[in-house]
Short mmCIF file of C-alpha atoms in Angstrom, two decimals:
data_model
loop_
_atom_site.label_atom_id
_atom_site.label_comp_id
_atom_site.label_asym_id
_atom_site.label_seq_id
_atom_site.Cartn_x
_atom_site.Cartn_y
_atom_site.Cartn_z
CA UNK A 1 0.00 0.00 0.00
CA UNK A 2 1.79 3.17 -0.74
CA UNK A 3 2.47 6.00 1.94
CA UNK A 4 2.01 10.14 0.92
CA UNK A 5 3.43 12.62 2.36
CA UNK A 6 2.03 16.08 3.35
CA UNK A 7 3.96 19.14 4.33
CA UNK A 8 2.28 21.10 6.27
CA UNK A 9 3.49 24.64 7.54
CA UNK A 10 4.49 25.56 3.83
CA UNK A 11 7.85 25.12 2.25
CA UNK A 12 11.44 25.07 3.08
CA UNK A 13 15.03 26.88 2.01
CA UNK A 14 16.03 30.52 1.11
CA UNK A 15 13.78 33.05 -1.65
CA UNK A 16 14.47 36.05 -3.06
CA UNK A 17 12.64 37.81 0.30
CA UNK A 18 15.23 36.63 2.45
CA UNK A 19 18.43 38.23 0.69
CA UNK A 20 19.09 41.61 0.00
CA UNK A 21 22.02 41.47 -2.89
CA UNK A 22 21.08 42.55 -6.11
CA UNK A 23 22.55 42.64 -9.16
CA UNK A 24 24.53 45.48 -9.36
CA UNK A 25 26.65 43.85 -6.47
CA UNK A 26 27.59 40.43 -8.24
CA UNK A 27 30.39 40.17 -10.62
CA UNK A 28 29.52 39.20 -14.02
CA UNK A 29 29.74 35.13 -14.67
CA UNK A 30 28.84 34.49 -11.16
CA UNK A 31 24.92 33.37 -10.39
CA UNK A 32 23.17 33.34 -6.97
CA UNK A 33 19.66 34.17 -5.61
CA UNK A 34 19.05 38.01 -5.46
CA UNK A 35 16.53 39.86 -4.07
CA UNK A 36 14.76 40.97 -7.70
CA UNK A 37 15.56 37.42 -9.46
CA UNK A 38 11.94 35.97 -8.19
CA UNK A 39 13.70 32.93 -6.16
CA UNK A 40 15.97 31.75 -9.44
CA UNK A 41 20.13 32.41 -9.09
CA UNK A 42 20.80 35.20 -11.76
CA UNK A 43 24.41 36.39 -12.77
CA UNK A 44 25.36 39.13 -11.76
CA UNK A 45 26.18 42.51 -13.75
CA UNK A 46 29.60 43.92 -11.92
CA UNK A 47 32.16 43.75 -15.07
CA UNK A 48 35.23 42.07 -14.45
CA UNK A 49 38.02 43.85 -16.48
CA UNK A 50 41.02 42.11 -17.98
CA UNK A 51 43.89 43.12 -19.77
CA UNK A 52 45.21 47.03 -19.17
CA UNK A 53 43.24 49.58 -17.47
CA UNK A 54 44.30 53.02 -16.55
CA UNK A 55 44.72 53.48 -13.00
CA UNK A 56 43.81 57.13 -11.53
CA UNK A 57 45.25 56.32 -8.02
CA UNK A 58 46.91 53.56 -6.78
CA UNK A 59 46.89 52.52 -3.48
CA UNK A 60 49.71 50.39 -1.41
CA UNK A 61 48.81 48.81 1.54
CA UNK A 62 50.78 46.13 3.98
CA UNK A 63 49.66 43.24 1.06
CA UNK A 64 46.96 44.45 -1.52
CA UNK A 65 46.97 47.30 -4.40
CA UNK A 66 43.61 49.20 -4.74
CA UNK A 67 43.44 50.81 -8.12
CA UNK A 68 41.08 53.66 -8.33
CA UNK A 69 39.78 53.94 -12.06
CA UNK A 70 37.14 55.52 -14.04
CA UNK A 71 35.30 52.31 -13.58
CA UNK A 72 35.42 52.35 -9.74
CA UNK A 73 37.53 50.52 -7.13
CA UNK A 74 38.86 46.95 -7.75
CA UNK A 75 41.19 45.66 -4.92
CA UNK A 76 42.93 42.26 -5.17
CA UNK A 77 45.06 40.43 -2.75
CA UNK A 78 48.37 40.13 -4.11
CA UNK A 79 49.26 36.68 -2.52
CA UNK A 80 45.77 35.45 -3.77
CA UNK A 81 46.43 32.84 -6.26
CA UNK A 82 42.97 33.02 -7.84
CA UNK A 83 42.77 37.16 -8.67
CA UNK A 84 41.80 37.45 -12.28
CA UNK A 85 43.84 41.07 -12.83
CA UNK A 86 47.10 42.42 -11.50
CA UNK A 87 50.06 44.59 -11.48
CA UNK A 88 53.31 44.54 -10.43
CA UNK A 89 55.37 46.85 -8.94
CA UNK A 90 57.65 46.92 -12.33
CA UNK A 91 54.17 47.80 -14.06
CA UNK A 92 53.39 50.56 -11.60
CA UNK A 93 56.60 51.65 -11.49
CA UNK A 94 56.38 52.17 -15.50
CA UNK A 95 52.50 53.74 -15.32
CA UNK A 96 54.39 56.04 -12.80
CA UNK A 97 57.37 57.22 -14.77
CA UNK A 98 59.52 56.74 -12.07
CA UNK A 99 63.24 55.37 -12.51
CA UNK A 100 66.01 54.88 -10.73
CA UNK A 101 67.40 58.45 -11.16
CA UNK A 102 64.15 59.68 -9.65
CA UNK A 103 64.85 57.95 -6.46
CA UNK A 104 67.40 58.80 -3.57
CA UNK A 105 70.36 56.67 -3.41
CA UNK A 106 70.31 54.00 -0.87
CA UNK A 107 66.46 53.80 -1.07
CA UNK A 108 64.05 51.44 -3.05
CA UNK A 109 60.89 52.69 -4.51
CA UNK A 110 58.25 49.98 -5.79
CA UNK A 111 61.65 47.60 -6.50
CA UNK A 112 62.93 50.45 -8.05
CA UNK A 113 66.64 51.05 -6.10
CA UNK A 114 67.78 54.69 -6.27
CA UNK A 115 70.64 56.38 -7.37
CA UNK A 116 69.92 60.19 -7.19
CA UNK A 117 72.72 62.55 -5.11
CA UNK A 118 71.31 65.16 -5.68
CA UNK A 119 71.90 68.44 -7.72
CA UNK A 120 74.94 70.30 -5.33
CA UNK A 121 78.95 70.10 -6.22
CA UNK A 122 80.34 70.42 -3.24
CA UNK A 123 83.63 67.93 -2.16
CA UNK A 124 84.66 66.43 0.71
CA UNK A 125 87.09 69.97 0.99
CA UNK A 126 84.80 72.37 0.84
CA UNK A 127 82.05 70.81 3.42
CA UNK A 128 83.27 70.92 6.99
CA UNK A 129 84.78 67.49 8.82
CA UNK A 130 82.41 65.96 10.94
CA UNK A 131 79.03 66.88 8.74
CA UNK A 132 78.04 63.90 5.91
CA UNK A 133 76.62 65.03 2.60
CA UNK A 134 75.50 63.84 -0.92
CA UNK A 135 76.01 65.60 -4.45
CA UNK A 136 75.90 64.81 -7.83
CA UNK A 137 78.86 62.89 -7.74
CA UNK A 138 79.17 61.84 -3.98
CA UNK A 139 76.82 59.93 -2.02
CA UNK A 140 76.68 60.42 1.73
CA UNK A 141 80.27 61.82 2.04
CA UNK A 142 82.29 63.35 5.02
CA UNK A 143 83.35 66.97 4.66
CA UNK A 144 87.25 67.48 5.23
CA UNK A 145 87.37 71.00 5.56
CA UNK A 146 88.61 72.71 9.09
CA UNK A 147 88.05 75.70 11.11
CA UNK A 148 91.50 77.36 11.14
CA UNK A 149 93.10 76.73 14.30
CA UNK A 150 94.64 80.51 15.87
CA UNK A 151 98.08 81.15 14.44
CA UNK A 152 100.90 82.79 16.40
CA UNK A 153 99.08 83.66 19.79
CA UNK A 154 101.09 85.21 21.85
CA UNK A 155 100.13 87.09 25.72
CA UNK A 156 102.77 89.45 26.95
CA UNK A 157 102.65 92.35 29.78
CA UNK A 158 101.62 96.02 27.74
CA UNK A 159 102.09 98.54 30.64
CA UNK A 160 101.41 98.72 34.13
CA UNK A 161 98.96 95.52 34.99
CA UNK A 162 97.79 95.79 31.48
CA UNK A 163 98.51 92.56 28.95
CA UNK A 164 98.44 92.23 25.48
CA UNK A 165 97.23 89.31 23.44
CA UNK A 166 98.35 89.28 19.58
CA UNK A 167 97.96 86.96 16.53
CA UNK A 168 98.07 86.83 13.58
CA UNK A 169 94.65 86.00 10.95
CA UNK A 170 94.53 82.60 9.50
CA UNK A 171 95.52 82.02 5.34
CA UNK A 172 92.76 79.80 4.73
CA UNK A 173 89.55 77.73 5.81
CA UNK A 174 86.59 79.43 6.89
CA UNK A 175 86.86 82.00 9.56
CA UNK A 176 84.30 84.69 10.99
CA UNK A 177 86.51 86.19 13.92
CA UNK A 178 88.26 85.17 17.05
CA UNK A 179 87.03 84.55 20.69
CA UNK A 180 89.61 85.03 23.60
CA UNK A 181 88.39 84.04 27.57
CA UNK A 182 91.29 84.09 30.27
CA UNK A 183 90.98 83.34 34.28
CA UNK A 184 93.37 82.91 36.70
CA UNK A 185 93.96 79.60 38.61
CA UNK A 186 93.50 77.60 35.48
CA UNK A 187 92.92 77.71 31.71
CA UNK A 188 89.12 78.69 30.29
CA UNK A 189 87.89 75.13 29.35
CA UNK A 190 85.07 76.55 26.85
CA UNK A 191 83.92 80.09 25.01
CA UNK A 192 82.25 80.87 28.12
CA UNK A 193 84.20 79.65 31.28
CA UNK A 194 86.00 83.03 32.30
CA UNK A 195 86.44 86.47 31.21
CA UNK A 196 86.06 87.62 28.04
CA UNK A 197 89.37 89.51 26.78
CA UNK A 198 88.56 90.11 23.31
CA UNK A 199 85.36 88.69 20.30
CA UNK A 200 86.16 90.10 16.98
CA UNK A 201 87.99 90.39 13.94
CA UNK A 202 91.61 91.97 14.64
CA UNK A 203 94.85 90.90 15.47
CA UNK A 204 95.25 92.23 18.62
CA UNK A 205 93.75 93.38 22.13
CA UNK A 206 94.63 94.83 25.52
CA UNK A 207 92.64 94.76 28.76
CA UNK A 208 93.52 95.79 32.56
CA UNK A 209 93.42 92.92 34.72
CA UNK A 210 94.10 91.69 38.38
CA UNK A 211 97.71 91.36 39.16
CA UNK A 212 98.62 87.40 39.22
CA UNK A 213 99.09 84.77 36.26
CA UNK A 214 96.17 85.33 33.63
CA UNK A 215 95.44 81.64 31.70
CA UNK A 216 94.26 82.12 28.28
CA UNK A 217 92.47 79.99 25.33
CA UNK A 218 91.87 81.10 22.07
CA UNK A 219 88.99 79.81 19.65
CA UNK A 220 88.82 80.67 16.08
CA UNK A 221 84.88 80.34 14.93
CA UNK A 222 82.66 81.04 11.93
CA UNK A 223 79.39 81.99 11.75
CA UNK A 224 76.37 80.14 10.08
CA UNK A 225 72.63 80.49 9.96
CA UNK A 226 72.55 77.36 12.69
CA UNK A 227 74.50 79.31 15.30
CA UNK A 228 78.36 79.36 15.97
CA UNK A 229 80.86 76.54 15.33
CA UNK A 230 84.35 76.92 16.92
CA UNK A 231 87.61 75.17 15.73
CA UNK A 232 90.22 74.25 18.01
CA UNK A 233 91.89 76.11 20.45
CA UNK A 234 95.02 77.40 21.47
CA UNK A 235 96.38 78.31 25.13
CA UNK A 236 98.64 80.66 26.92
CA UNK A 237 99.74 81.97 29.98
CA UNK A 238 101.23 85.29 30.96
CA UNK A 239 102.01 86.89 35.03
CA UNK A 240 100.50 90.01 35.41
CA UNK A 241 102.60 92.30 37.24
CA UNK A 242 102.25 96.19 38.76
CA UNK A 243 105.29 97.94 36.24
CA UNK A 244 107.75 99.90 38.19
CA UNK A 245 109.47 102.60 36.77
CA UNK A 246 109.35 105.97 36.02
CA UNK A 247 110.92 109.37 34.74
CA UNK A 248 109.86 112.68 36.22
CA UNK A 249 110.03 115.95 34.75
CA UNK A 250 110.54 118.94 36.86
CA UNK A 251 111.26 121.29 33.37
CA UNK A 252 110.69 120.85 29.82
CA UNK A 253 112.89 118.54 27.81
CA UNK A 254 112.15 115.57 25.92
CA UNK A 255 111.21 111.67 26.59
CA UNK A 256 112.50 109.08 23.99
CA UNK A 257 110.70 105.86 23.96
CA UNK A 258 113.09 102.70 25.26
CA UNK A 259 114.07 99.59 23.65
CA UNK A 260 111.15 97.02 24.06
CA UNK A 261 108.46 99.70 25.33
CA UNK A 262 104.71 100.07 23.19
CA UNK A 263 102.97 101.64 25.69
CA UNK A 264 103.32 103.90 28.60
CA UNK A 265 101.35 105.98 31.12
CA UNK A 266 101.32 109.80 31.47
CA UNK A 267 100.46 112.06 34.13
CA UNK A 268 100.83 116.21 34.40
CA UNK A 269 100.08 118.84 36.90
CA UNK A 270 100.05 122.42 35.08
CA UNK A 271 101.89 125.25 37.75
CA UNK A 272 100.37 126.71 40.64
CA UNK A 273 98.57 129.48 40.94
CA UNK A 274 100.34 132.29 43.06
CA UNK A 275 99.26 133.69 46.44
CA UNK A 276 97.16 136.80 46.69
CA UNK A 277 97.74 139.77 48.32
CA UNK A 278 95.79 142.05 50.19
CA UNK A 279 96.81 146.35 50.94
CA UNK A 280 94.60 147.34 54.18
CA UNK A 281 93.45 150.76 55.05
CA UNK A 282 94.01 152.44 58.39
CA UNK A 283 91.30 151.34 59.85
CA UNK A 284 91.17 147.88 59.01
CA UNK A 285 91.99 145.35 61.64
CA UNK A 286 91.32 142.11 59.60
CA UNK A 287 92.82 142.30 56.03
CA UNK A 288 92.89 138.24 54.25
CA UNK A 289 94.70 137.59 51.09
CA UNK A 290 93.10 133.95 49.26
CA UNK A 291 95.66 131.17 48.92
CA UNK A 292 96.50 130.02 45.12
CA UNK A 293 95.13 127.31 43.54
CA UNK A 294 97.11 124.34 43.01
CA UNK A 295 97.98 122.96 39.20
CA UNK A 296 95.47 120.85 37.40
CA UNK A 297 96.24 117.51 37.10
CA UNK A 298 95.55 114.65 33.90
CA UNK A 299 96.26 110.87 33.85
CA UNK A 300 96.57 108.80 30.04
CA UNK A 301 96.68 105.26 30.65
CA UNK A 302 97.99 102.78 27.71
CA UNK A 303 99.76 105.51 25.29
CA UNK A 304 100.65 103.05 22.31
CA UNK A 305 104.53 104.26 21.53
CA UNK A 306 107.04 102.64 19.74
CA UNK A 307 110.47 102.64 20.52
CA UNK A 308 112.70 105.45 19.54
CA UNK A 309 109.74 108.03 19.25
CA UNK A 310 110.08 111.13 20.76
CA UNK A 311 107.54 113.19 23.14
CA UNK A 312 107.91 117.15 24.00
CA UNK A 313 107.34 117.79 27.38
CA UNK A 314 106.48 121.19 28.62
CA UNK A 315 106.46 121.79 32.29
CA UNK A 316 103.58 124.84 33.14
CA UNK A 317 105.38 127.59 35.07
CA UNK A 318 104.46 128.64 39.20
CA UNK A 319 102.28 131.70 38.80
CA UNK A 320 103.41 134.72 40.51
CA UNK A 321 102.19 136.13 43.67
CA UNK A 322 100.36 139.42 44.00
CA UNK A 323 102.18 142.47 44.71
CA UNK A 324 101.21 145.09 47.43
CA UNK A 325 102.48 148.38 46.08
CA UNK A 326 104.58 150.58 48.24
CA UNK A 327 103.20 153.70 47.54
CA UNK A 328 99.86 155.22 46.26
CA UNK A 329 97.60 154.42 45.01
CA UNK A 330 97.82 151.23 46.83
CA UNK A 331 95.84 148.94 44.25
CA UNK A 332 97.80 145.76 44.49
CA UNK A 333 98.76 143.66 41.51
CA UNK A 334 97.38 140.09 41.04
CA UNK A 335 98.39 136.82 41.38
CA UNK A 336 99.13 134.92 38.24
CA UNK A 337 97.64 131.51 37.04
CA UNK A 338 100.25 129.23 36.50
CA UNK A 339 101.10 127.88 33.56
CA UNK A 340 99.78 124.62 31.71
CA UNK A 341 101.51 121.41 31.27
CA UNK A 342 101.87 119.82 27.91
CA UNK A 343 102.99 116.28 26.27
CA UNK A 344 103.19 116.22 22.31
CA UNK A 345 104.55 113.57 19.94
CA UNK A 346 105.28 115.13 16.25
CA UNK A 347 103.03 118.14 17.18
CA UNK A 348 99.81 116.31 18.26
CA UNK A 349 99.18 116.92 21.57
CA UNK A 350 98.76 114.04 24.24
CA UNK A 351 98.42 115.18 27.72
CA UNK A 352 97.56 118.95 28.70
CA UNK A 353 97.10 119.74 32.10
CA UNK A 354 96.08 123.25 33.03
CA UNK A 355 97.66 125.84 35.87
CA UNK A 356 95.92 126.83 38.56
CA UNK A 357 93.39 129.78 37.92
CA UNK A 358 93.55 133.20 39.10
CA UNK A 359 90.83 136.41 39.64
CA UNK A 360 89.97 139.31 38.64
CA UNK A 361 89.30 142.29 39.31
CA UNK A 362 91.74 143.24 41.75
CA UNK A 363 91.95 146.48 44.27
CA UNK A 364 91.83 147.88 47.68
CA UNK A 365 89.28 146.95 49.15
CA UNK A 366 88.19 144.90 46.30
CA UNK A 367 85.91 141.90 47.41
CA UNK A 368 88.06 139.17 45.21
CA UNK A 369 91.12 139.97 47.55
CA UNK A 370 90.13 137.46 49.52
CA UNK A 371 88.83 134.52 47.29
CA UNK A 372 90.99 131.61 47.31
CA UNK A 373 91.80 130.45 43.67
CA UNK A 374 90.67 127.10 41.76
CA UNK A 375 92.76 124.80 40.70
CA UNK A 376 93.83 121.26 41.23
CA UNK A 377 93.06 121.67 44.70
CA UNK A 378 91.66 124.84 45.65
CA UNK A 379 93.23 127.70 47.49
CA UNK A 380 91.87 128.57 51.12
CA UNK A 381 89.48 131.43 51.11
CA UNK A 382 88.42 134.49 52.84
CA UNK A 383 87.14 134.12 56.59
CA UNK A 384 87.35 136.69 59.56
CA UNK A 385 87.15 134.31 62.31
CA UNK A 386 88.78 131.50 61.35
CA UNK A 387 92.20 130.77 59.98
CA UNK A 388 91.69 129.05 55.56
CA UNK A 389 93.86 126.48 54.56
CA UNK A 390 94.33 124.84 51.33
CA UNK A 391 92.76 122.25 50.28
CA UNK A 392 94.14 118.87 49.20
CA UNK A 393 93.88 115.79 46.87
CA UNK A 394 91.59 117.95 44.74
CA UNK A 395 89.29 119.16 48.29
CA UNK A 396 87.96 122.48 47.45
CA UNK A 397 90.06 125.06 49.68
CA UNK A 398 88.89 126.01 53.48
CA UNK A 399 87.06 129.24 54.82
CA UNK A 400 84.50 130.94 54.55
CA UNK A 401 81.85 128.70 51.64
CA UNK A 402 81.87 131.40 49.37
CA UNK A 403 85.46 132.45 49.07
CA UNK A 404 86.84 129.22 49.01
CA UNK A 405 88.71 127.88 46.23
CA UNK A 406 87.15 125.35 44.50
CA UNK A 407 89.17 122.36 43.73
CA UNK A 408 88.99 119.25 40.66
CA UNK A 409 87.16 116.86 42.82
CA UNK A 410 89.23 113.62 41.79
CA UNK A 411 92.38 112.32 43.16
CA UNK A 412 95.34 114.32 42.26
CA UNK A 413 97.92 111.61 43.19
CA UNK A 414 100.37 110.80 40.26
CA UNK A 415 98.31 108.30 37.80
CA UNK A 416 94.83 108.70 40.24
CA UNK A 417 96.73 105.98 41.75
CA UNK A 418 95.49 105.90 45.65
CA UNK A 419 99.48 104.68 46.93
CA UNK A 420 101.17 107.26 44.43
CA UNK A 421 102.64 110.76 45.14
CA UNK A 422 100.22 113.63 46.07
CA UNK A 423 100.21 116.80 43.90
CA UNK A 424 98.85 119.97 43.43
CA UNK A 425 97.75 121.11 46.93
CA UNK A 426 95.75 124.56 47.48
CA UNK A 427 98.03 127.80 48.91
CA UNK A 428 96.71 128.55 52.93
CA UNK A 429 94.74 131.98 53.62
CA UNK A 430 96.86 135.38 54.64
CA UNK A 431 95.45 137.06 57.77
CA UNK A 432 96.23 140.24 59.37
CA UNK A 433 95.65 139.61 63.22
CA UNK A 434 95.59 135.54 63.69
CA UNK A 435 98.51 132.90 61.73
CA UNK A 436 97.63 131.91 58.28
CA UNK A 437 96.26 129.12 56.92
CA UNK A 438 98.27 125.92 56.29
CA UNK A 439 99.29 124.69 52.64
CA UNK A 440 97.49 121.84 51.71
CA UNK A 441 99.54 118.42 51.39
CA UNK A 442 101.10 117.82 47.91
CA UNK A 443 102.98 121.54 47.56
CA UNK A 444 100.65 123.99 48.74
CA UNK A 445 102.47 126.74 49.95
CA UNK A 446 101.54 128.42 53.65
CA UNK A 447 99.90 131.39 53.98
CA UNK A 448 100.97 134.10 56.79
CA UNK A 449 100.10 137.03 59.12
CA UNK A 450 100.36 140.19 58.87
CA UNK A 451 103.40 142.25 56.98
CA UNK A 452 104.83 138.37 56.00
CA UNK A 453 105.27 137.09 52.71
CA UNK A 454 103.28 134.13 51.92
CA UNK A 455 105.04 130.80 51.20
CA UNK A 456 105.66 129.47 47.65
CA UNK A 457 104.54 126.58 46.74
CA UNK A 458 106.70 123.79 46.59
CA UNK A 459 108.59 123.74 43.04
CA UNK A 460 107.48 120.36 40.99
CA UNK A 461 104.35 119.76 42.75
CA UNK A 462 102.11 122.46 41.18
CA UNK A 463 101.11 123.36 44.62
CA UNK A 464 99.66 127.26 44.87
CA UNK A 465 101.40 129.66 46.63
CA UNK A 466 100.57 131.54 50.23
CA UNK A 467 98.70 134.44 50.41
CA UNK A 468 99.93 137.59 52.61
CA UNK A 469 97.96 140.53 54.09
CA UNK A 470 100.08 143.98 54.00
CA UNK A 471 102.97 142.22 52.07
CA UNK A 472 103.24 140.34 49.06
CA UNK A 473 101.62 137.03 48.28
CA UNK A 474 104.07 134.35 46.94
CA UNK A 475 104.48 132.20 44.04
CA UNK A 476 102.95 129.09 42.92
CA UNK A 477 105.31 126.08 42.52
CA UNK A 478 105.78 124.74 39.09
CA UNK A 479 104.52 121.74 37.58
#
């Protein structure tokens, strides 16, 4: 008896209403069931392309090429063994123009190995050693070329506690300037470990420095648009030591430059001013006669000489002291300035220091009688009740604030040197009825009472001379 079968619940498998591919997303020559092919497979309509096709944009992943062209995106797997269309990377190198001259040497490009250098000329001379480059004719070279080291550096004492460094500018290799650092207690071990002595382009320098042994190192350098490069260095070592010696001039003459000297120091005081006097009337109990002022005084440091040359000196002159007359009319005469103090070398004048200044008008009873003068040091000045000395050191005179003469205001010490000799003090006050004032220290010459010549200032120290009251004031000392 035969059996039959009924399904019930409807059929079984997959329809067209359970997919959504269509299509427009199946390659051509491949069928399956689509969504519009009414439950029946279908081929699809996605052409498959063989033989060349022009790539827009290629794309190079870890293992695949993606090839963007007119017709869309087509990727394949290049270790697939089944994929219908590829390229190599000889063909893309081709589509692509590019060659081995289009690559950098020492790099590969799509199995393309490069052997551009690069456009420049440059050789292994004329790059500097230590820095690797590439040209048309090199590839990854090392420059040869050198900073010049310094050439002939030399450190030797210039003048008093003053050394000079010299050398001499290098023949070839690059070279921007020279940078010299010293210290003492050891030698600069960089461009910036010490003191700088000298950063430029010359061939020599001079600087004032500490007494003691200076250490010194040299670096020649260049400049670039990356910062500065130094070459290497050279080192020297010189003592630093306070120069003794010296020639004083108490009149003119000349100095010639010794064997061995390029530089010297020069000081000048210019002559003291000479003491006032002072004519009193009857009934005057208190005449005062103003000191002189002493000399001015100048310092040059680090004269550049060579040996053999020959300066002028001119020693300024004492001024002379005022005159009482010894009859009418009793108008004494002043006191002089003294003179100034010059150094010259072939007519150019180097030092000038100027004499202590007198005033005018003079007269009995005239007011400026009893100023002290300027100068150097200034002179000591009118004052009734208290006995005017000179100043000193460049003080401004004593006495009474307004008569006072009124001094430089720096050292007057030979060289502004603090230890050195003192110059140029102020003459002391004249009085009538009380002693006169004291001389100030460095020349100033004494003032005195009444009917007594004042004293002169010392000769050579450009001290100003002592006023006197009823007698004659007296001279300045020269410079």
């Amino acid at each position: 008896m035969g059996n039959i079968c009924i399904n019930i619940g409807g059929g079984g498998g997959i329809t067209s209403d359970d997919v959504t591919t269509t299509r427009d997303n199946v390659l051509t020559g491949f069928k399956t069931l689509m969504k519009d092919s009414n439950d029946e497979p279908v081929e699809g309509t996605i052409p498959v392309y063989h033989g060349n096709v022009k790539a827009e944009a290629v794309y190079l992943d870890d293992n695949q090429v993606t090839f963007s062209s007119p017709y869309g995106y087509s990727r394949f797997l290049e270790d697939s063994e089944d994929m219908r269309t590829y390229r190599t990377y000889g063909e893309l190198a081709g589509a692509l123009g590019l060659n081995a001259n289009k690559v950098a040497v020492n790099n590969t490009v799509l199995g393309v190995a490069g052997t551009y250098k690069g456009l420049g000329n440059a050789t292994a001379a004329q790059v500097l050693s230590g820095y690797t480059f590439s040209s048309s004719n090199i590839s990854n070279g090392t420059g040869t070329l050198s900073i010049s080291s310094v050439v002939s550096f030399r450190i030797a004492q210039y003048s008093n506690l003053t050394l000079i460094a010299s050398w001499a500018l290098p023949s070839r290799g690059p070279w921007s300037g020279i940078r010299v650092v010293c210290k003492q207690g050891g030698y600069p071990s960089n461009a910036n470990d010490g003191t700088l002595f000298y950063e430029g382009s010359g061939t020599s320098a001079y600087k004032t420095l500490a007494a003691g042994v200076w250490y010194f190192t040299a670096w020649n350098y260049i400049t670039t648009n990356t910062g500065r490069l130094y070459g290497s260095y050279v080192q020297a070592s010189a003592n630093n030591v306070v120069v003794h010696g010296q020639q004083v001039f108490t009149s003119s003459g000349t100095f010639t430059v010794p064997t061995g000297i390029t530089s010297i120091d020069l000081f000048g005081v210019g002559g003291g001013c000479g003491g006032h006097a002072y004519r009193t009337n009857a009934d005057e109990s208190d005449g005062i006669a103003g000191g002189g002022g002493g000399g001015y005084t100048t310092t040059v440091r680090n004269l550049s000489v060579a040996p053999g040359q020959v300066l002028n000196i001119n020693i300024g002159a004492g001024g002379a002291g005022g005159i009482v007359p010894s009859r009418k009319p009793w108008d004494p005469l002043k006191a002089s300035s003294g003179g100034n103090t010059t150094i010259s070398r072939n007519g150019a004048e180097l030092l000038a220091a100027a004499g202590g200044q007198s005033y005018a008008p003079w007269g009995i009873n005239a007011p400026s009688t009893i100023y002290g003068s300027n100068g150097g040091s200034g002179g000591g000045g009118g004052g009734r009740s208290i006995t005017a000395h000179g100043g000193y050191d460049g003080s401004d005179g004593q006495g009474t604030a307004s008569y006072v003469g009124k001094g430089q205001h720096t050292t007057t010490r030979a060289f502004a040197e603090s230890s050195n000799t003192l110059y140029a003090g102020g003459g002391g006050c004249g009085a009538q009825s009380r002693s006169g004032g004291n001389g100030g220290a460095g020349g100033g010459g004494n003032g005195q009472s009444y009917s007594n010549y004042g004293t002169a200032g010392v000769a050579g120290t450009g001290g100003g001379g002592g006023g006197g009251v009823n007698a004659s004031g007296s001279p300045g000392g020269g410079g």
